[in-house]
PDB file of C-alpha atoms in Angstrom:
ATOM      1  CA  MET A   1       8.198 -22.801  14.127  1.00 45.00           C
ATOM      2  CA  ASN A   2      10.888 -23.031  11.450  1.00 45.00           C
ATOM      3  CA  ASN A   3      13.777 -20.852  12.560  1.00 50.00           C
ATOM      4  CA  ASN A   4      15.352 -20.764   9.084  1.00 64.00           C
ATOM      5  CA  LEU A   5      14.207 -17.392   7.829  1.00 82.00           C
ATOM      6  CA  ASN A   6      13.798 -17.237   4.071  1.00 94.00           C
ATOM      7  CA  LYS A   7      14.117 -13.783   2.530  1.00 96.00           C
ATOM      8  CA  ILE A   8      14.285 -15.100  -1.012  1.00 96.00           C
ATOM      9  CA  VAL A   9      11.341 -13.636  -2.931  1.00 97.00           C
ATOM     10  CA  GLN A  10      10.164 -15.135  -6.189  1.00 96.00           C
ATOM     11  CA  PHE A  11       9.243 -12.260  -8.485  1.00 96.00           C
ATOM     12  CA  ILE A  12       6.478 -12.837 -11.042  1.00 96.00           C
ATOM     13  CA  ASP A  13       5.509 -10.321 -13.723  1.00 96.00           C
ATOM     14  CA  LEU A  14       1.911 -11.145 -14.635  1.00 96.00           C
ATOM     15  CA  ALA A  15       1.770  -8.313 -17.217  1.00 96.00           C
ATOM     16  CA  LEU A  16      -1.825  -7.348 -18.171  1.00 97.00           C
ATOM     17  CA  ILE A  17      -4.006 -10.011 -16.568  1.00 98.00           C
ATOM     18  CA  ASP A  18      -7.734 -10.415 -15.936  1.00 97.00           C
ATOM     19  CA  TYR A  19      -8.513  -9.568 -12.309  1.00 96.00           C
ATOM     20  CA  GLN A  20     -10.098 -12.947 -11.528  1.00 96.00           C
ATOM     21  CA  LEU A  21      -7.127 -14.834 -12.943  1.00 97.00           C
ATOM     22  CA  GLY A  22      -4.742 -12.635 -10.961  1.00 97.00           C
ATOM     23  CA  TRP A  23      -6.785 -13.192  -7.813  1.00 96.00           C
ATOM     24  CA  ASP A  24      -6.813 -16.957  -8.392  1.00 96.00           C
ATOM     25  CA  THR A  25      -3.030 -16.896  -8.790  1.00 97.00           C
ATOM     26  CA  GLN A  26      -2.678 -15.025  -5.509  1.00 97.00           C
ATOM     27  CA  GLU A  27      -4.975 -17.443  -3.712  1.00 97.00           C
ATOM     28  CA  LYS A  28      -3.022 -20.453  -4.964  1.00 97.00           C
ATOM     29  CA  LEU A  29       0.313 -19.096  -3.739  1.00 97.00           C
ATOM     30  CA  PHE A  30      -1.211 -17.825  -0.481  1.00 98.00           C
ATOM     31  CA  SER A  31      -2.768 -21.241   0.242  1.00 97.00           C
ATOM     32  CA  GLU A  32       0.526 -22.960  -0.574  1.00 97.00           C
ATOM     33  CA  ILE A  33       2.307 -20.992   2.146  1.00 98.00           C
ATOM     34  CA  ILE A  34      -0.506 -21.460   4.669  1.00 97.00           C
ATOM     35  CA  ASP A  35      -0.511 -25.235   4.071  1.00 97.00           C
ATOM     36  CA  ILE A  36       3.236 -25.451   4.693  1.00 96.00           C
ATOM     37  CA  LYS A  37       2.879 -23.521   7.947  1.00 96.00           C
ATOM     38  CA  ILE A  38       0.074 -25.799   9.146  1.00 95.00           C
ATOM     39  CA  GLN A  39       2.134 -28.909   8.318  1.00 95.00           C
ATOM     40  CA  ASN A  40       5.179 -27.460  10.080  1.00 93.00           C
ATOM     41  CA  ARG A  41       3.271 -27.229  13.359  1.00 91.00           C
ATOM     42  CA  ASN A  42       3.382 -31.012  13.720  1.00 89.00           C
ATOM     43  CA  LEU A  43       7.041 -31.427  12.753  1.00 92.00           C
ATOM     44  CA  ALA A  44      10.271 -31.132  14.658  1.00 91.00           C
ATOM     45  CA  ALA A  45      12.222 -27.978  13.810  1.00 86.00           C
ATOM     46  CA  GLU A  46      14.821 -29.861  11.762  1.00 86.00           C
ATOM     47  CA  ASN A  47      12.066 -31.378   9.584  1.00 90.00           C
ATOM     48  CA  GLN A  48      10.097 -28.211   8.931  1.00 91.00           C
ATOM     49  CA  GLN A  49       9.826 -26.871   5.398  1.00 93.00           C
ATOM     50  CA  THR A  50      10.912 -23.320   4.646  1.00 95.00           C
ATOM     51  CA  THR A  51       8.030 -21.152   3.457  1.00 97.00           C
ATOM     52  CA  PRO A  52       8.374 -19.358   0.092  1.00 97.00           C
ATOM     53  CA  ASN A  53       7.654 -15.685  -0.610  1.00 97.00           C
ATOM     54  CA  TYR A  54       6.328 -14.090  -3.786  1.00 97.00           C
ATOM     55  CA  LEU A  55       5.995 -10.623  -5.286  1.00 98.00           C
ATOM     56  CA  LEU A  56       3.559 -10.265  -8.179  1.00 98.00           C
ATOM     57  CA  PHE A  57       3.459  -7.173 -10.393  1.00 98.00           C
ATOM     58  CA  CYS A  58       0.717  -6.668 -12.963  1.00 98.00           C
ATOM     59  CA  GLN A  59      -1.832  -4.434 -14.624  1.00 98.00           C
ATOM     60  CA  HIS A  60      -5.537  -5.236 -14.901  1.00 98.00           C
ATOM     61  CA  PRO A  61      -8.236  -4.464 -17.465  1.00 97.00           C
ATOM     62  CA  HIS A  62     -10.826  -1.998 -16.091  1.00 96.00           C
ATOM     63  CA  VAL A  63     -12.194  -3.336 -12.807  1.00 96.00           C
ATOM     64  CA  TYR A  64     -13.637  -2.079  -9.528  1.00 95.00           C
ATOM     65  CA  THR A  65     -13.019  -4.051  -6.343  1.00 94.00           C
ATOM     66  CA  LEU A  66     -14.785  -3.675  -3.008  1.00 92.00           C
ATOM     67  CA  GLY A  67     -13.044  -4.684   0.212  1.00 89.00           C
ATOM     68  CA  LYS A  68     -14.818  -6.585   2.964  1.00 85.00           C
ATOM     69  CA  SER A  69     -15.330  -3.420   5.038  1.00 80.00           C
ATOM     70  CA  GLY A  70     -16.498  -1.353   2.058  1.00 86.00           C
ATOM     71  CA  LYS A  71     -19.915   0.020   1.200  1.00 88.00           C
ATOM     72  CA  ILE A  72     -21.570  -0.968  -2.063  1.00 91.00           C
ATOM     73  CA  ASN A  73     -23.020   2.548  -2.315  1.00 90.00           C
ATOM     74  CA  ASN A  74     -19.489   3.783  -3.052  1.00 90.00           C
ATOM     75  CA  LEU A  75     -19.846   2.195  -6.497  1.00 92.00           C
ATOM     76  CA  LEU A  76     -21.732   4.811  -8.505  1.00 91.00           C
ATOM     77  CA  LEU A  77     -22.479   2.563 -11.507  1.00 91.00           C
ATOM     78  CA  ASN A  78     -25.199  -0.032 -12.035  1.00 91.00           C
ATOM     79  CA  GLU A  79     -24.757  -3.119 -14.220  1.00 91.00           C
ATOM     80  CA  ASN A  80     -25.493  -1.151 -17.389  1.00 94.00           C
ATOM     81  CA  GLY A  81     -22.993   1.513 -16.375  1.00 94.00           C
ATOM     82  CA  LEU A  82     -20.312  -1.115 -15.776  1.00 94.00           C
ATOM     83  CA  GLU A  83     -21.016  -2.597 -19.187  1.00 95.00           C
ATOM     84  CA  GLU A  84     -20.771   0.819 -20.854  1.00 93.00           C
ATOM     85  CA  LYS A  85     -17.407   1.400 -19.185  1.00 93.00           C
ATOM     86  CA  ARG A  86     -16.306  -2.139 -20.093  1.00 94.00           C
ATOM     87  CA  ALA A  87     -15.462  -2.626 -16.431  1.00 95.00           C
ATOM     88  CA  LYS A  88     -15.948  -5.583 -14.096  1.00 95.00           C
ATOM     89  CA  PHE A  89     -16.801  -5.511 -10.408  1.00 95.00           C
ATOM     90  CA  TYR A  90     -15.743  -7.858  -7.618  1.00 92.00           C
ATOM     91  CA  LYS A  91     -16.343  -8.084  -3.887  1.00 92.00           C
ATOM     92  CA  ILE A  92     -13.037  -9.328  -2.499  1.00 91.00           C
ATOM     93  CA  ASN A  93     -11.439 -10.424   0.765  1.00 87.00           C
ATOM     94  CA  ARG A  94      -8.951  -7.619   1.406  1.00 89.00           C
ATOM     95  CA  GLY A  95      -9.354  -4.767   3.843  1.00 81.00           C
ATOM     96  CA  GLY A  96     -10.417  -1.305   2.765  1.00 80.00           C
ATOM     97  CA  ASP A  97     -13.260   0.023   0.667  1.00 86.00           C
ATOM     98  CA  ILE A  98     -13.665   0.395  -3.101  1.00 89.00           C
ATOM     99  CA  THR A  99     -10.944   1.110  -5.618  1.00 91.00           C
ATOM    100  CA  TYR A 100     -10.279   0.977  -9.349  1.00 94.00           C
ATOM    101  CA  HIS A 101      -7.657  -0.966 -11.292  1.00 96.00           C
ATOM    102  CA  GLY A 102      -6.910  -0.476 -14.956  1.00 97.00           C
ATOM    103  CA  PRO A 103      -4.250  -0.255 -17.654  1.00 98.00           C
ATOM    104  CA  GLY A 104      -1.411   2.107 -16.816  1.00 98.00           C
ATOM    105  CA  GLN A 105      -1.672   1.341 -13.106  1.00 98.00           C
ATOM    106  CA  LEU A 106       1.105  -0.672 -11.467  1.00 98.00           C
ATOM    107  CA  VAL A 107      -0.433  -3.229  -9.107  1.00 98.00           C
ATOM    108  CA  GLY A 108       1.730  -5.128  -6.632  1.00 98.00           C
ATOM    109  CA  TYR A 109       0.733  -8.246  -4.709  1.00 98.00           C
ATOM    110  CA  PRO A 110       3.320  -9.262  -2.088  1.00 98.00           C
ATOM    111  CA  ILE A 111       2.532 -12.782  -0.903  1.00 98.00           C
ATOM    112  CA  LEU A 112       4.944 -13.031   1.982  1.00 98.00           C
ATOM    113  CA  ASP A 113       5.316 -15.094   5.102  1.00 98.00           C
ATOM    114  CA  LEU A 114       6.011 -12.192   7.423  1.00 98.00           C
ATOM    115  CA  GLU A 115       7.598 -14.614   9.882  1.00 97.00           C
ATOM    116  CA  ASN A 116      10.483 -14.605   7.396  1.00 97.00           C
ATOM    117  CA  PHE A 117      10.788 -10.826   7.870  1.00 97.00           C
ATOM    118  CA  PHE A 118       8.977  -9.378  10.905  1.00 97.00           C
ATOM    119  CA  THR A 119       5.601  -9.956  12.525  1.00 97.00           C
ATOM    120  CA  ASP A 120       4.132  -6.467  12.480  1.00 97.00           C
ATOM    121  CA  ILE A 121       1.304  -5.588  10.069  1.00 97.00           C
ATOM    122  CA  HIS A 122       1.605  -1.873  10.831  1.00 96.00           C
ATOM    123  CA  ARG A 123       5.293  -1.944   9.909  1.00 97.00           C
ATOM    124  CA  TYR A 124       4.472  -3.990   6.815  1.00 98.00           C
ATOM    125  CA  MET A 125       2.015  -1.359   5.562  1.00 97.00           C
ATOM    126  CA  ARG A 126       4.448   1.479   6.303  1.00 97.00           C
ATOM    127  CA  PHE A 127       7.198  -0.318   4.361  1.00 98.00           C
ATOM    128  CA  LEU A 128       4.910  -0.677   1.335  1.00 98.00           C
ATOM    129  CA  GLU A 129       4.114   3.025   1.527  1.00 98.00           C
ATOM    130  CA  GLU A 130       7.772   3.930   1.996  1.00 98.00           C
ATOM    131  CA  ALA A 131       8.810   1.976  -1.096  1.00 98.00           C
ATOM    132  CA  VAL A 132       6.286   3.940  -3.167  1.00 98.00           C
ATOM    133  CA  ILE A 133       7.372   7.249  -1.596  1.00 98.00           C
ATOM    134  CA  ARG A 134      11.019   6.525  -2.456  1.00 98.00           C
ATOM    135  CA  THR A 135      10.083   5.542  -6.008  1.00 98.00           C
ATOM    136  CA  LEU A 136       8.145   8.767  -6.533  1.00 98.00           C
ATOM    137  CA  GLU A 137      11.071  10.753  -5.144  1.00 98.00           C
ATOM    138  CA  GLU A 138      13.198   9.460  -8.030  1.00 98.00           C
ATOM    139  CA  TYR A 139      10.782  11.306 -10.340  1.00 98.00           C
ATOM    140  CA  ASP A 140      10.890  14.475  -8.220  1.00 98.00           C
ATOM    141  CA  ILE A 141       7.394  13.809  -6.906  1.00 98.00           C
ATOM    142  CA  LYS A 142       7.217  14.570  -3.184  1.00 97.00           C
ATOM    143  CA  ALA A 143       4.801  12.235  -1.430  1.00 97.00           C
ATOM    144  CA  GLY A 144       3.934  11.155   2.093  1.00 96.00           C
ATOM    145  CA  ARG A 145       1.289   9.817   4.445  1.00 95.00           C
ATOM    146  CA  ILE A 146      -1.833  11.215   6.085  1.00 93.00           C
ATOM    147  CA  ASP A 147      -2.518  10.143   9.670  1.00 90.00           C
ATOM    148  CA  GLY A 148      -5.416   7.720   9.857  1.00 88.00           C
ATOM    149  CA  LEU A 149      -5.444   6.987   6.122  1.00 88.00           C
ATOM    150  CA  THR A 150      -3.554   4.270   4.284  1.00 89.00           C
ATOM    151  CA  GLY A 151      -1.817   4.745   0.973  1.00 94.00           C
ATOM    152  CA  VAL A 152       0.484   7.403  -0.442  1.00 97.00           C
ATOM    153  CA  TRP A 153      -0.519  11.021  -0.945  1.00 96.00           C
ATOM    154  CA  LEU A 154       0.726  14.185  -2.604  1.00 97.00           C
ATOM    155  CA  ASP A 155       0.448  17.496  -0.754  1.00 93.00           C
ATOM    156  CA  HIS A 156      -0.184  15.326   2.295  1.00 88.00           C
ATOM    157  CA  VAL A 157       0.369  18.234   4.683  1.00 86.00           C
ATOM    158  CA  GLU A 158      -2.374  20.267   2.995  1.00 87.00           C
ATOM    159  CA  PRO A 159      -5.691  18.432   3.575  1.00 79.00           C
ATOM    160  CA  ASN A 160      -7.625  20.658   1.184  1.00 85.00           C
ATOM    161  CA  ILE A 161      -5.476  19.746  -1.823  1.00 90.00           C
ATOM    162  CA  ALA A 162      -4.162  16.297  -0.837  1.00 93.00           C
ATOM    163  CA  ARG A 163      -4.311  13.771  -3.678  1.00 94.00           C
ATOM    164  CA  LYS A 164      -3.969   9.987  -3.444  1.00 95.00           C
ATOM    165  CA  ILE A 165      -1.534   8.457  -5.893  1.00 97.00           C
ATOM    166  CA  CYS A 166      -1.303   4.935  -4.460  1.00 97.00           C
ATOM    167  CA  ALA A 167      -4.062   2.909  -2.789  1.00 94.00           C
ATOM    168  CA  MET A 168      -3.436  -0.054  -0.488  1.00 93.00           C
ATOM    169  CA  GLY A 169      -5.473  -2.920   0.883  1.00 92.00           C
ATOM    170  CA  VAL A 170      -4.189  -6.209   2.237  1.00 93.00           C
ATOM    171  CA  LYS A 171      -5.276  -9.497   3.732  1.00 94.00           C
ATOM    172  CA  SER A 172      -3.228 -11.380   6.312  1.00 96.00           C
ATOM    173  CA  SER A 173      -3.683 -14.804   7.886  1.00 95.00           C
ATOM    174  CA  ARG A 174      -1.117 -16.686   9.985  1.00 96.00           C
ATOM    175  CA  TRP A 175       1.262 -13.805   9.101  1.00 97.00           C
ATOM    176  CA  VAL A 176       0.906 -14.526   5.373  1.00 98.00           C
ATOM    177  CA  THR A 177      -0.083 -11.554   3.215  1.00 98.00           C
ATOM    178  CA  MET A 178      -1.936 -11.090  -0.063  1.00 97.00           C
ATOM    179  CA  HIS A 179      -3.438  -8.249  -2.112  1.00 96.00           C
ATOM    180  CA  GLY A 180      -1.330  -5.089  -1.825  1.00 96.00           C
ATOM    181  CA  PHE A 181      -0.984  -1.734  -3.565  1.00 97.00           C
ATOM    182  CA  ALA A 182      -1.977   0.075  -6.760  1.00 97.00           C
ATOM    183  CA  LEU A 183       0.236   2.942  -7.969  1.00 98.00           C
ATOM    184  CA  ASN A 184      -1.287   5.260 -10.558  1.00 98.00           C
ATOM    185  CA  VAL A 185       1.373   5.696 -13.226  1.00 98.00           C
ATOM    186  CA  ASN A 186      -0.417   6.359 -16.545  1.00 98.00           C
ATOM    187  CA  THR A 187      -3.883   5.554 -15.201  1.00 97.00           C
ATOM    188  CA  ASP A 188      -7.053   6.944 -16.832  1.00 96.00           C
ATOM    189  CA  LEU A 189      -8.315   8.903 -13.822  1.00 95.00           C
ATOM    190  CA  ASP A 190     -11.793   9.336 -15.339  1.00 94.00           C
ATOM    191  CA  TYR A 191     -12.637   5.857 -14.059  1.00 93.00           C
ATOM    192  CA  PHE A 192     -12.324   7.102 -10.479  1.00 93.00           C
ATOM    193  CA  GLN A 193     -15.301   9.389 -11.149  1.00 91.00           C
ATOM    194  CA  ASN A 194     -17.527   6.300 -10.983  1.00 91.00           C
ATOM    195  CA  ILE A 195     -16.704   5.489  -7.348  1.00 85.00           C
ATOM    196  CA  VAL A 196     -16.037   7.130  -4.004  1.00 83.00           C
ATOM    197  CA  PRO A 197     -12.372   6.053  -3.963  1.00 71.00           C
ATOM    198  CA  CYS A 198     -11.537   4.119  -0.792  1.00 67.00           C
ATOM    199  CA  GLY A 199     -14.751   5.554   0.663  1.00 63.00           C
ATOM    200  CA  ILE A 200     -13.145   9.003   0.956  1.00 62.00           C
ATOM    201  CA  ASP A 201     -15.306  11.676  -0.652  1.00 60.00           C
ATOM    202  CA  ASP A 202     -13.224  14.789   0.105  1.00 59.00           C
ATOM    203  CA  LYS A 203      -9.870  13.837  -1.455  1.00 75.00           C
ATOM    204  CA  ALA A 204      -8.814  13.743  -5.106  1.00 89.00           C
ATOM    205  CA  VAL A 205      -6.937  11.007  -6.964  1.00 94.00           C
ATOM    206  CA  THR A 206      -3.923  11.633  -9.175  1.00 97.00           C
ATOM    207  CA  SER A 207      -1.272   9.806 -11.207  1.00 98.00           C
ATOM    208  CA  MET A 208       2.399  10.195 -11.999  1.00 98.00           C
ATOM    209  CA  ALA A 209       1.547  11.110 -15.585  1.00 98.00           C
ATOM    210  CA  THR A 210      -0.867  13.820 -14.427  1.00 97.00           C
ATOM    211  CA  GLU A 211       1.675  15.328 -12.055  1.00 97.00           C
ATOM    212  CA  LEU A 212       4.563  15.224 -14.560  1.00 98.00           C
ATOM    213  CA  HIS A 213       2.469  16.097 -17.639  1.00 98.00           C
ATOM    214  CA  GLN A 214       3.831  13.155 -19.590  1.00 98.00           C
ATOM    215  CA  LEU A 215       3.425   9.404 -19.907  1.00 98.00           C
ATOM    216  CA  LEU A 216       6.002   7.273 -18.157  1.00 98.00           C
ATOM    217  CA  ASP A 217       7.683   3.967 -18.878  1.00 98.00           C
ATOM    218  CA  ILE A 218       5.733   1.764 -16.464  1.00 98.00           C
ATOM    219  CA  GLN A 219       8.374  -0.971 -16.618  1.00 97.00           C
ATOM    220  CA  GLU A 220      10.971   1.519 -15.460  1.00 97.00           C
ATOM    221  CA  VAL A 221       8.727   2.557 -12.575  1.00 98.00           C
ATOM    222  CA  ALA A 222       8.204  -1.115 -11.718  1.00 97.00           C
ATOM    223  CA  TYR A 223      11.955  -1.740 -11.686  1.00 97.00           C
ATOM    224  CA  LYS A 224      12.548   1.150  -9.295  1.00 98.00           C
ATOM    225  CA  LEU A 225       9.676   0.138  -7.009  1.00 98.00           C
ATOM    226  CA  LYS A 226      10.854  -3.461  -6.881  1.00 97.00           C
ATOM    227  CA  HIS A 227      14.333  -2.205  -5.949  1.00 97.00           C
ATOM    228  CA  HIS A 228      13.009  -0.127  -3.047  1.00 98.00           C
ATOM    229  CA  LEU A 229      10.829  -2.970  -1.773  1.00 98.00           C
ATOM    230  CA  GLY A 230      13.866  -5.212  -1.870  1.00 97.00           C
ATOM    231  CA  LYS A 231      15.978  -2.751   0.109  1.00 97.00           C
ATOM    232  CA  LEU A 232      13.378  -2.121   2.801  1.00 98.00           C
ATOM    233  CA  PHE A 233      12.478  -5.777   3.344  1.00 97.00           C
ATOM    234  CA  GLU A 234      16.030  -7.039   2.682  1.00 96.00           C
ATOM    235  CA  MET A 235      14.639  -9.302  -0.037  1.00 96.00           C
ATOM    236  CA  ASP A 236      16.706 -11.461  -2.354  1.00 94.00           C
ATOM    237  CA  PHE A 237      14.825 -11.687  -5.663  1.00 94.00           C
ATOM    238  CA  PHE A 238      14.784 -14.248  -8.397  1.00 84.00           C
ATOM    239  CA  ALA A 239      12.458 -14.536 -11.368  1.00 72.00           C
ATOM    240  CA  HIS A 240       9.649 -17.071 -11.425  1.00 63.00           C
ATOM    241  CA  SER A 241       7.534 -18.072 -14.414  1.00 56.00           C
ATOM    242  CA  LEU A 242       3.786 -17.465 -14.523  1.00 53.00           C
ATOM    243  CA  GLU A 243       3.218 -21.021 -15.768  1.00 49.00           C
ATOM    244  CA  LYS A 244       4.851 -22.499 -12.680  1.00 44.00           C
ATOM    245  CA  ALA A 245       2.985 -20.107 -10.390  1.00 47.00           C
ATOM    246  CA  LYS A 246      -0.319 -21.163 -11.939  1.00 43.00           C
ATOM    247  CA  GLY A 247       0.587 -24.826 -11.622  1.00 42.00           C
ATOM    248  CA  ALA A 248       0.713 -25.388 -15.369  1.00 36.00           C
TER     249      ALA A 248
END
């Protein structure tokens, strides 16, 4: 194994991007890291290549995605209903159940070789949650976790009124991650009425805009969230162009 840990993270802002194109971009970068790790197994330590890390931020047009452990019945729309809502639907290879992505929602895809940081998926998920919790705190929104449930919640100590503000679902192979989190900033929450969010039928969904009664600057939120991720993971960021990431 390469003992030269690389905490440099190439940050890519994909802006508003079709879900399939965003997924393809993730898969390309994910496969790149996996291929390097496989090649390194047959090389002496001094000849091994350092694995890169990426953090993608984006928004998506209206789309519902179903994780590999999810139930299709948690999508409450048929094909005609999806067309009426101008929404797409994908079965994808992350963990978790069904969720919604759309404009006004900040989606983050960390594509990291955790061997550059720490090899603990539980800790990884908690760090993602903690970065969101710290970001919300900057807007005077108190958030936390609920035992047994992933993501970030408001009124998390009151089960009857708890509301999810950030959903999470990841994939990991050979300690390389993909997929990630979706923070509702200015999200149209009506779209969540068409699913059983994350397969949980007794909890509401909320957004920063709903809680603060005003729209927010999503780029400002993204800047703060990136900062907190960097602090927690001890990342060293630099910008990376979309064209290079896509292999253009």
